[in-house]
C-alpha cells in the first residue's frame, strides 16, 4: 500500500478516537457507532448477510446500518463492526448500495483499507507503546481482538519499537494525551517481551 494512503487511514482512525472521546481500551465500537448515529444490528434481526459474509454496512434513506454475524466470537464481531465503521468513515464508495465483509476470499483495496482502519482503531500504536505491550497475547487481551489480529499488530509494533516512531504526529500526540490516565493506571513495568 502506498504510504500516503496508509497515513490517511491511520489519521482517520486517530481522528475517530479523538472525535468520539475514546479514553481506554478496549475501544467500545458500539458506543462510537451509536454516537455517530449508525444503527448496529445482528443479522438475526436484519437477515441481510449471505453465507460467506460476516458483516456489511448499508445506507438506507440517509441512515447508516452495520449488520454483523452474531454467531462469531466476540473478538471477530468487534473487528467486523470496526471494519464497517472504516468503510463509512473512510468514505468508501458503495457497491450495489452497501459494503460487505467476507469471511474468506480476495480482499479488494477498500477491504484492505477497512481492515487497516479497524486494527488502528482497536489497537492504537501509541497506546500500546504507552502501556509497554509487545506480545500478541498482551495486545489481544488489552484490545479484545483475536490473536491473529494481535499477531499482525505485534509485528507492526516491533518495527515501530525498533524505529522508536511514536508521538511524531500531532494527531497521535492528541490520542496519547486522551489515553494518558488509562495508560498511567495500566502500564506494564519493564520490557514484557519474552
PDB file of C-alpha atoms in Angstrom:
ATOM      1  CA  UNK A   1       0.000   0.000   0.000  1.00  0.00           C
ATOM      2  CA  UNK A   2       1.176   3.499  -0.802  1.00  0.00           C
ATOM      3  CA  UNK A   3       2.426   5.298   2.337  1.00  0.00           C
ATOM      4  CA  UNK A   4       0.145   8.305   1.728  1.00  0.00           C
ATOM      5  CA  UNK A   5      -2.934   6.064   1.794  1.00  0.00           C
ATOM      6  CA  UNK A   6      -1.683   4.269   4.920  1.00  0.00           C
ATOM      7  CA  UNK A   7      -1.142   7.634   6.594  1.00  0.00           C
ATOM      8  CA  UNK A   8      -4.654   8.789   5.678  1.00  0.00           C
ATOM      9  CA  UNK A   9      -6.214   5.629   7.125  1.00  0.00           C
ATOM     10  CA  UNK A  10      -4.110   5.861  10.283  1.00  0.00           C
ATOM     11  CA  UNK A  11      -5.070   9.517  10.699  1.00  0.00           C
ATOM     12  CA  UNK A  12      -8.758   8.691  10.173  1.00  0.00           C
ATOM     13  CA  UNK A  13      -8.594   6.088  12.962  1.00  0.00           C
ATOM     14  CA  UNK A  14      -6.839   8.579  15.268  1.00  0.00           C
ATOM     15  CA  UNK A  15      -9.434  11.236  14.421  1.00  0.00           C
ATOM     16  CA  UNK A  16     -12.229   8.797  15.267  1.00  0.00           C
ATOM     17  CA  UNK A  17     -10.664   8.127  18.679  1.00  0.00           C
ATOM     18  CA  UNK A  18     -10.393  11.887  19.262  1.00  0.00           C
ATOM     19  CA  UNK A  19     -13.838  12.834  17.944  1.00  0.00           C
ATOM     20  CA  UNK A  20     -15.614  10.148  19.958  1.00  0.00           C
ATOM     21  CA  UNK A  21     -13.614  10.839  23.125  1.00  0.00           C
ATOM     22  CA  UNK A  22     -12.236   7.309  23.462  1.00  0.00           C
ATOM     23  CA  UNK A  23     -10.017   7.169  26.555  1.00  0.00           C
ATOM     24  CA  UNK A  24      -9.469   3.476  27.273  1.00  0.00           C
ATOM     25  CA  UNK A  25      -9.009   0.006  25.878  1.00  0.00           C
ATOM     26  CA  UNK A  26     -10.801  -1.979  24.716  1.00  0.00           C
ATOM     27  CA  UNK A  27     -12.351   0.565  22.390  1.00  0.00           C
ATOM     28  CA  UNK A  28     -16.169   0.490  22.569  1.00  0.00           C
ATOM     29  CA  UNK A  29     -17.097   0.295  18.877  1.00  0.00           C
ATOM     30  CA  UNK A  30     -20.832   0.120  19.581  1.00  0.00           C
ATOM     31  CA  UNK A  31     -20.624   3.383  21.536  1.00  0.00           C
ATOM     32  CA  UNK A  32     -18.823   5.032  18.605  1.00  0.00           C
ATOM     33  CA  UNK A  33     -21.486   3.788  16.183  1.00  0.00           C
ATOM     34  CA  UNK A  34     -24.343   4.910  18.427  1.00  0.00           C
ATOM     35  CA  UNK A  35     -22.830   8.371  18.945  1.00  0.00           C
ATOM     36  CA  UNK A  36     -22.343   8.683  15.165  1.00  0.00           C
ATOM     37  CA  UNK A  37     -25.997   7.776  14.578  1.00  0.00           C
ATOM     38  CA  UNK A  38     -25.118   4.452  12.951  1.00  0.00           C
ATOM     39  CA  UNK A  39     -27.507   1.593  13.801  1.00  0.00           C
ATOM     40  CA  UNK A  40     -25.773  -1.705  14.513  1.00  0.00           C
ATOM     41  CA  UNK A  41     -27.877  -4.827  14.062  1.00  0.00           C
ATOM     42  CA  UNK A  42     -27.341  -8.546  14.446  1.00  0.00           C
ATOM     43  CA  UNK A  43     -28.007 -10.448  11.239  1.00  0.00           C
ATOM     44  CA  UNK A  44     -30.681 -12.327  13.170  1.00  0.00           C
ATOM     45  CA  UNK A  45     -32.636  -9.021  13.150  1.00  0.00           C
ATOM     46  CA  UNK A  46     -31.726  -7.864   9.630  1.00  0.00           C
ATOM     47  CA  UNK A  47     -31.468 -11.127   7.665  1.00  0.00           C
ATOM     48  CA  UNK A  48     -29.149  -9.471   5.116  1.00  0.00           C
ATOM     49  CA  UNK A  49     -25.858 -11.408   5.206  1.00  0.00           C
ATOM     50  CA  UNK A  50     -25.102 -14.146   2.727  1.00  0.00           C
ATOM     51  CA  UNK A  51     -23.300 -17.307   3.845  1.00  0.00           C
ATOM     52  CA  UNK A  52     -19.783 -16.004   3.205  1.00  0.00           C
ATOM     53  CA  UNK A  53     -20.307 -12.553   4.786  1.00  0.00           C
ATOM     54  CA  UNK A  54     -19.554 -11.649   8.387  1.00  0.00           C
ATOM     55  CA  UNK A  55     -20.715  -8.048   8.140  1.00  0.00           C
ATOM     56  CA  UNK A  56     -21.931  -5.241   5.944  1.00  0.00           C
ATOM     57  CA  UNK A  57     -22.661  -1.559   6.069  1.00  0.00           C
ATOM     58  CA  UNK A  58     -25.591  -0.176   4.140  1.00  0.00           C
ATOM     59  CA  UNK A  59     -27.124   3.264   3.647  1.00  0.00           C
ATOM     60  CA  UNK A  60     -30.938   3.349   3.602  1.00  0.00           C
ATOM     61  CA  UNK A  61     -32.736   6.703   3.354  1.00  0.00           C
ATOM     62  CA  UNK A  62     -29.759   8.641   4.802  1.00  0.00           C
ATOM     63  CA  UNK A  63     -29.452   6.170   7.727  1.00  0.00           C
ATOM     64  CA  UNK A  64     -26.334   4.003   8.047  1.00  0.00           C
ATOM     65  CA  UNK A  65     -26.702   0.452   9.301  1.00  0.00           C
ATOM     66  CA  UNK A  66     -23.984  -2.028  10.229  1.00  0.00           C
ATOM     67  CA  UNK A  67     -25.093  -5.646  10.226  1.00  0.00           C
ATOM     68  CA  UNK A  68     -22.879  -8.366  11.695  1.00  0.00           C
ATOM     69  CA  UNK A  69     -22.973 -12.126  12.157  1.00  0.00           C
ATOM     70  CA  UNK A  70     -23.795 -12.572  15.850  1.00  0.00           C
ATOM     71  CA  UNK A  71     -22.600 -16.201  15.802  1.00  0.00           C
ATOM     72  CA  UNK A  72     -18.935 -15.163  15.522  1.00  0.00           C
ATOM     73  CA  UNK A  73     -16.624 -14.907  18.551  1.00  0.00           C
ATOM     74  CA  UNK A  74     -16.809 -11.512  20.304  1.00  0.00           C
ATOM     75  CA  UNK A  75     -13.356 -10.511  19.042  1.00  0.00           C
ATOM     76  CA  UNK A  76     -14.431 -11.084  15.447  1.00  0.00           C
ATOM     77  CA  UNK A  77     -17.722  -9.225  15.967  1.00  0.00           C
ATOM     78  CA  UNK A  78     -15.819  -6.215  17.352  1.00  0.00           C
ATOM     79  CA  UNK A  79     -13.387  -6.260  14.438  1.00  0.00           C
ATOM     80  CA  UNK A  80     -16.229  -6.586  11.931  1.00  0.00           C
ATOM     81  CA  UNK A  81     -18.088  -3.572  13.367  1.00  0.00           C
ATOM     82  CA  UNK A  82     -14.817  -1.554  13.388  1.00  0.00           C
ATOM     83  CA  UNK A  83     -14.178  -2.664   9.790  1.00  0.00           C
ATOM     84  CA  UNK A  84     -17.637  -1.493   8.699  1.00  0.00           C
ATOM     85  CA  UNK A  85     -17.136   1.814  10.526  1.00  0.00           C
ATOM     86  CA  UNK A  86     -13.945   2.093   8.482  1.00  0.00           C
ATOM     87  CA  UNK A  87     -15.897   1.846   5.234  1.00  0.00           C
ATOM     88  CA  UNK A  88     -18.269   4.553   6.433  1.00  0.00           C
ATOM     89  CA  UNK A  89     -15.707   6.949   7.951  1.00  0.00           C
ATOM     90  CA  UNK A  90     -13.219   6.487   5.098  1.00  0.00           C
ATOM     91  CA  UNK A  91     -15.993   7.367   2.632  1.00  0.00           C
ATOM     92  CA  UNK A  92     -15.666   4.246   0.517  1.00  0.00           C
ATOM     93  CA  UNK A  93     -17.995   4.160  -2.457  1.00  0.00           C
ATOM     94  CA  UNK A  94     -20.957   1.816  -2.056  1.00  0.00           C
ATOM     95  CA  UNK A  95     -21.107  -1.190  -4.361  1.00  0.00           C
ATOM     96  CA  UNK A  96     -24.691  -2.170  -5.150  1.00  0.00           C
ATOM     97  CA  UNK A  97     -25.783   0.021  -2.231  1.00  0.00           C
ATOM     98  CA  UNK A  98     -23.613  -1.493   0.517  1.00  0.00           C
ATOM     99  CA  UNK A  99     -20.181  -2.637   1.735  1.00  0.00           C
ATOM    100  CA  UNK A 100     -19.775  -6.298   2.732  1.00  0.00           C
ATOM    101  CA  UNK A 101     -17.027  -8.057   4.675  1.00  0.00           C
ATOM    102  CA  UNK A 102     -16.490 -11.657   3.639  1.00  0.00           C
ATOM    103  CA  UNK A 103     -15.100 -14.476   5.745  1.00  0.00           C
ATOM    104  CA  UNK A 104     -12.605 -15.503   3.092  1.00  0.00           C
ATOM    105  CA  UNK A 105     -11.501 -14.764  -0.412  1.00  0.00           C
ATOM    106  CA  UNK A 106      -9.750 -11.898  -2.163  1.00  0.00           C
ATOM    107  CA  UNK A 107      -9.779  -8.552  -0.447  1.00  0.00           C
ATOM    108  CA  UNK A 108     -10.042  -5.586  -2.793  1.00  0.00           C
ATOM    109  CA  UNK A 109      -8.302  -2.373  -1.795  1.00  0.00           C
ATOM    110  CA  UNK A 110     -11.343  -0.947   0.043  1.00  0.00           C
ATOM    111  CA  UNK A 111     -11.488  -4.118   2.153  1.00  0.00           C
ATOM    112  CA  UNK A 112      -7.785  -3.894   2.981  1.00  0.00           C
ATOM    113  CA  UNK A 113      -8.204  -0.249   3.950  1.00  0.00           C
ATOM    114  CA  UNK A 114     -11.187  -1.043   6.183  1.00  0.00           C
ATOM    115  CA  UNK A 115      -9.167  -3.826   7.845  1.00  0.00           C
ATOM    116  CA  UNK A 116      -6.275  -1.435   8.421  1.00  0.00           C
ATOM    117  CA  UNK A 117      -8.629   1.182   9.857  1.00  0.00           C
ATOM    118  CA  UNK A 118     -10.151  -1.421  12.202  1.00  0.00           C
ATOM    119  CA  UNK A 119      -6.799  -2.512  13.649  1.00  0.00           C
ATOM    120  CA  UNK A 120      -5.627   1.100  14.012  1.00  0.00           C
ATOM    121  CA  UNK A 121      -8.874   1.953  15.808  1.00  0.00           C
ATOM    122  CA  UNK A 122      -8.956  -1.089  18.097  1.00  0.00           C
ATOM    123  CA  UNK A 123      -5.211  -1.213  18.855  1.00  0.00           C
ATOM    124  CA  UNK A 124      -3.718   2.288  18.509  1.00  0.00           C
ATOM    125  CA  UNK A 125       0.078   2.011  18.379  1.00  0.00           C
ATOM    126  CA  UNK A 126       0.813   4.944  20.680  1.00  0.00           C
ATOM    127  CA  UNK A 127      -1.433   3.475  23.376  1.00  0.00           C
ATOM    128  CA  UNK A 128       0.167   0.015  23.050  1.00  0.00           C
ATOM    129  CA  UNK A 129       3.565   1.723  23.318  1.00  0.00           C
ATOM    130  CA  UNK A 130       2.466   3.723  26.356  1.00  0.00           C
ATOM    131  CA  UNK A 131       1.234   0.537  28.015  1.00  0.00           C
ATOM    132  CA  UNK A 132       4.521  -1.218  27.129  1.00  0.00           C
ATOM    133  CA  UNK A 133       2.752  -4.061  25.321  1.00  0.00           C
ATOM    134  CA  UNK A 134       4.773  -6.245  22.967  1.00  0.00           C
ATOM    135  CA  UNK A 135       3.398  -9.756  22.604  1.00  0.00           C
ATOM    136  CA  UNK A 136       0.349 -10.763  20.582  1.00  0.00           C
ATOM    137  CA  UNK A 137      -1.190 -12.218  23.752  1.00  0.00           C
ATOM    138  CA  UNK A 138      -0.833  -8.915  25.635  1.00  0.00           C
ATOM    139  CA  UNK A 139      -2.260  -6.952  22.713  1.00  0.00           C
ATOM    140  CA  UNK A 140      -5.170  -9.387  22.188  1.00  0.00           C
ATOM    141  CA  UNK A 141      -6.030  -9.228  25.880  1.00  0.00           C
ATOM    142  CA  UNK A 142      -5.816  -5.434  26.235  1.00  0.00           C
ATOM    143  CA  UNK A 143      -7.643  -4.655  22.992  1.00  0.00           C
ATOM    144  CA  UNK A 144     -10.183  -7.529  22.948  1.00  0.00           C
ATOM    145  CA  UNK A 145      -9.102  -8.559  19.452  1.00  0.00           C
ATOM    146  CA  UNK A 146      -8.367 -12.006  18.033  1.00  0.00           C
ATOM    147  CA  UNK A 147      -4.927 -13.496  18.432  1.00  0.00           C
ATOM    148  CA  UNK A 148      -4.438 -13.420  14.645  1.00  0.00           C
ATOM    149  CA  UNK A 149      -5.200  -9.665  14.546  1.00  0.00           C
ATOM    150  CA  UNK A 150      -2.936  -9.158  17.549  1.00  0.00           C
ATOM    151  CA  UNK A 151      -0.126 -11.094  15.844  1.00  0.00           C
ATOM    152  CA  UNK A 152      -0.351  -8.785  12.844  1.00  0.00           C
ATOM    153  CA  UNK A 153      -0.380  -5.750  15.156  1.00  0.00           C
ATOM    154  CA  UNK A 154       2.549  -7.052  17.247  1.00  0.00           C
ATOM    155  CA  UNK A 155       4.610  -7.479  14.080  1.00  0.00           C
ATOM    156  CA  UNK A 156       3.974  -3.872  13.085  1.00  0.00           C
ATOM    157  CA  UNK A 157       4.659  -2.727  16.664  1.00  0.00           C
ATOM    158  CA  UNK A 158       8.049  -4.489  16.555  1.00  0.00           C
ATOM    159  CA  UNK A 159       9.009  -2.275  13.638  1.00  0.00           C
ATOM    160  CA  UNK A 160       7.732   0.854  15.397  1.00  0.00           C
ATOM    161  CA  UNK A 161       9.594  -0.051  18.600  1.00  0.00           C
ATOM    162  CA  UNK A 162      12.765  -0.682  16.593  1.00  0.00           C
ATOM    163  CA  UNK A 163      12.491   2.696  14.871  1.00  0.00           C
ATOM    164  CA  UNK A 164      11.163   4.433  18.011  1.00  0.00           C
ATOM    165  CA  UNK A 165       8.415   6.011  15.903  1.00  0.00           C
ATOM    166  CA  UNK A 166       5.872   7.190  18.445  1.00  0.00           C
ATOM    167  CA  UNK A 167       4.256  10.560  19.122  1.00  0.00           C
ATOM    168  CA  UNK A 168       5.704  12.038  15.943  1.00  0.00           C
ATOM    169  CA  UNK A 169       2.396  13.331  14.536  1.00  0.00           C
ATOM    170  CA  UNK A 170       0.112  15.944  16.159  1.00  0.00           C
ATOM    171  CA  UNK A 171      -2.961  13.667  15.984  1.00  0.00           C
ATOM    172  CA  UNK A 172      -1.027  10.817  17.575  1.00  0.00           C
ATOM    173  CA  UNK A 173       0.072  13.051  20.451  1.00  0.00           C
ATOM    174  CA  UNK A 174      -3.550  14.086  20.937  1.00  0.00           C
ATOM    175  CA  UNK A 175      -4.678  10.434  21.087  1.00  0.00           C
ATOM    176  CA  UNK A 176      -1.912   9.657  23.573  1.00  0.00           C
ATOM    177  CA  UNK A 177      -2.921  12.578  25.825  1.00  0.00           C
ATOM    178  CA  UNK A 178      -6.533  11.419  25.672  1.00  0.00           C
ATOM    179  CA  UNK A 179      -5.489   7.929  26.891  1.00  0.00           C
ATOM    180  CA  UNK A 180      -2.866   9.189  29.375  1.00  0.00           C
ATOM    181  CA  UNK A 181      -4.823   8.443  32.575  1.00  0.00           C
ATOM    182  CA  UNK A 182      -5.644   4.952  31.340  1.00  0.00           C
ATOM    183  CA  UNK A 183      -2.008   4.376  30.349  1.00  0.00           C
ATOM    184  CA  UNK A 184      -0.737   5.538  33.743  1.00  0.00           C
ATOM    185  CA  UNK A 185      -3.160   3.232  35.512  1.00  0.00           C
ATOM    186  CA  UNK A 186      -2.493   0.139  33.351  1.00  0.00           C
ATOM    187  CA  UNK A 187       1.145   0.397  32.186  1.00  0.00           C
ATOM    188  CA  UNK A 188       3.210  -2.785  32.411  1.00  0.00           C
ATOM    189  CA  UNK A 189       6.582  -2.373  34.086  1.00  0.00           C
ATOM    190  CA  UNK A 190       9.805  -3.342  32.350  1.00  0.00           C
ATOM    191  CA  UNK A 191      10.203  -4.942  28.952  1.00  0.00           C
ATOM    192  CA  UNK A 192       7.460  -7.534  28.561  1.00  0.00           C
ATOM    193  CA  UNK A 193       8.998  -9.231  25.519  1.00  0.00           C
ATOM    194  CA  UNK A 194       9.729 -12.910  26.007  1.00  0.00           C
TER     195      UNK A 194
END
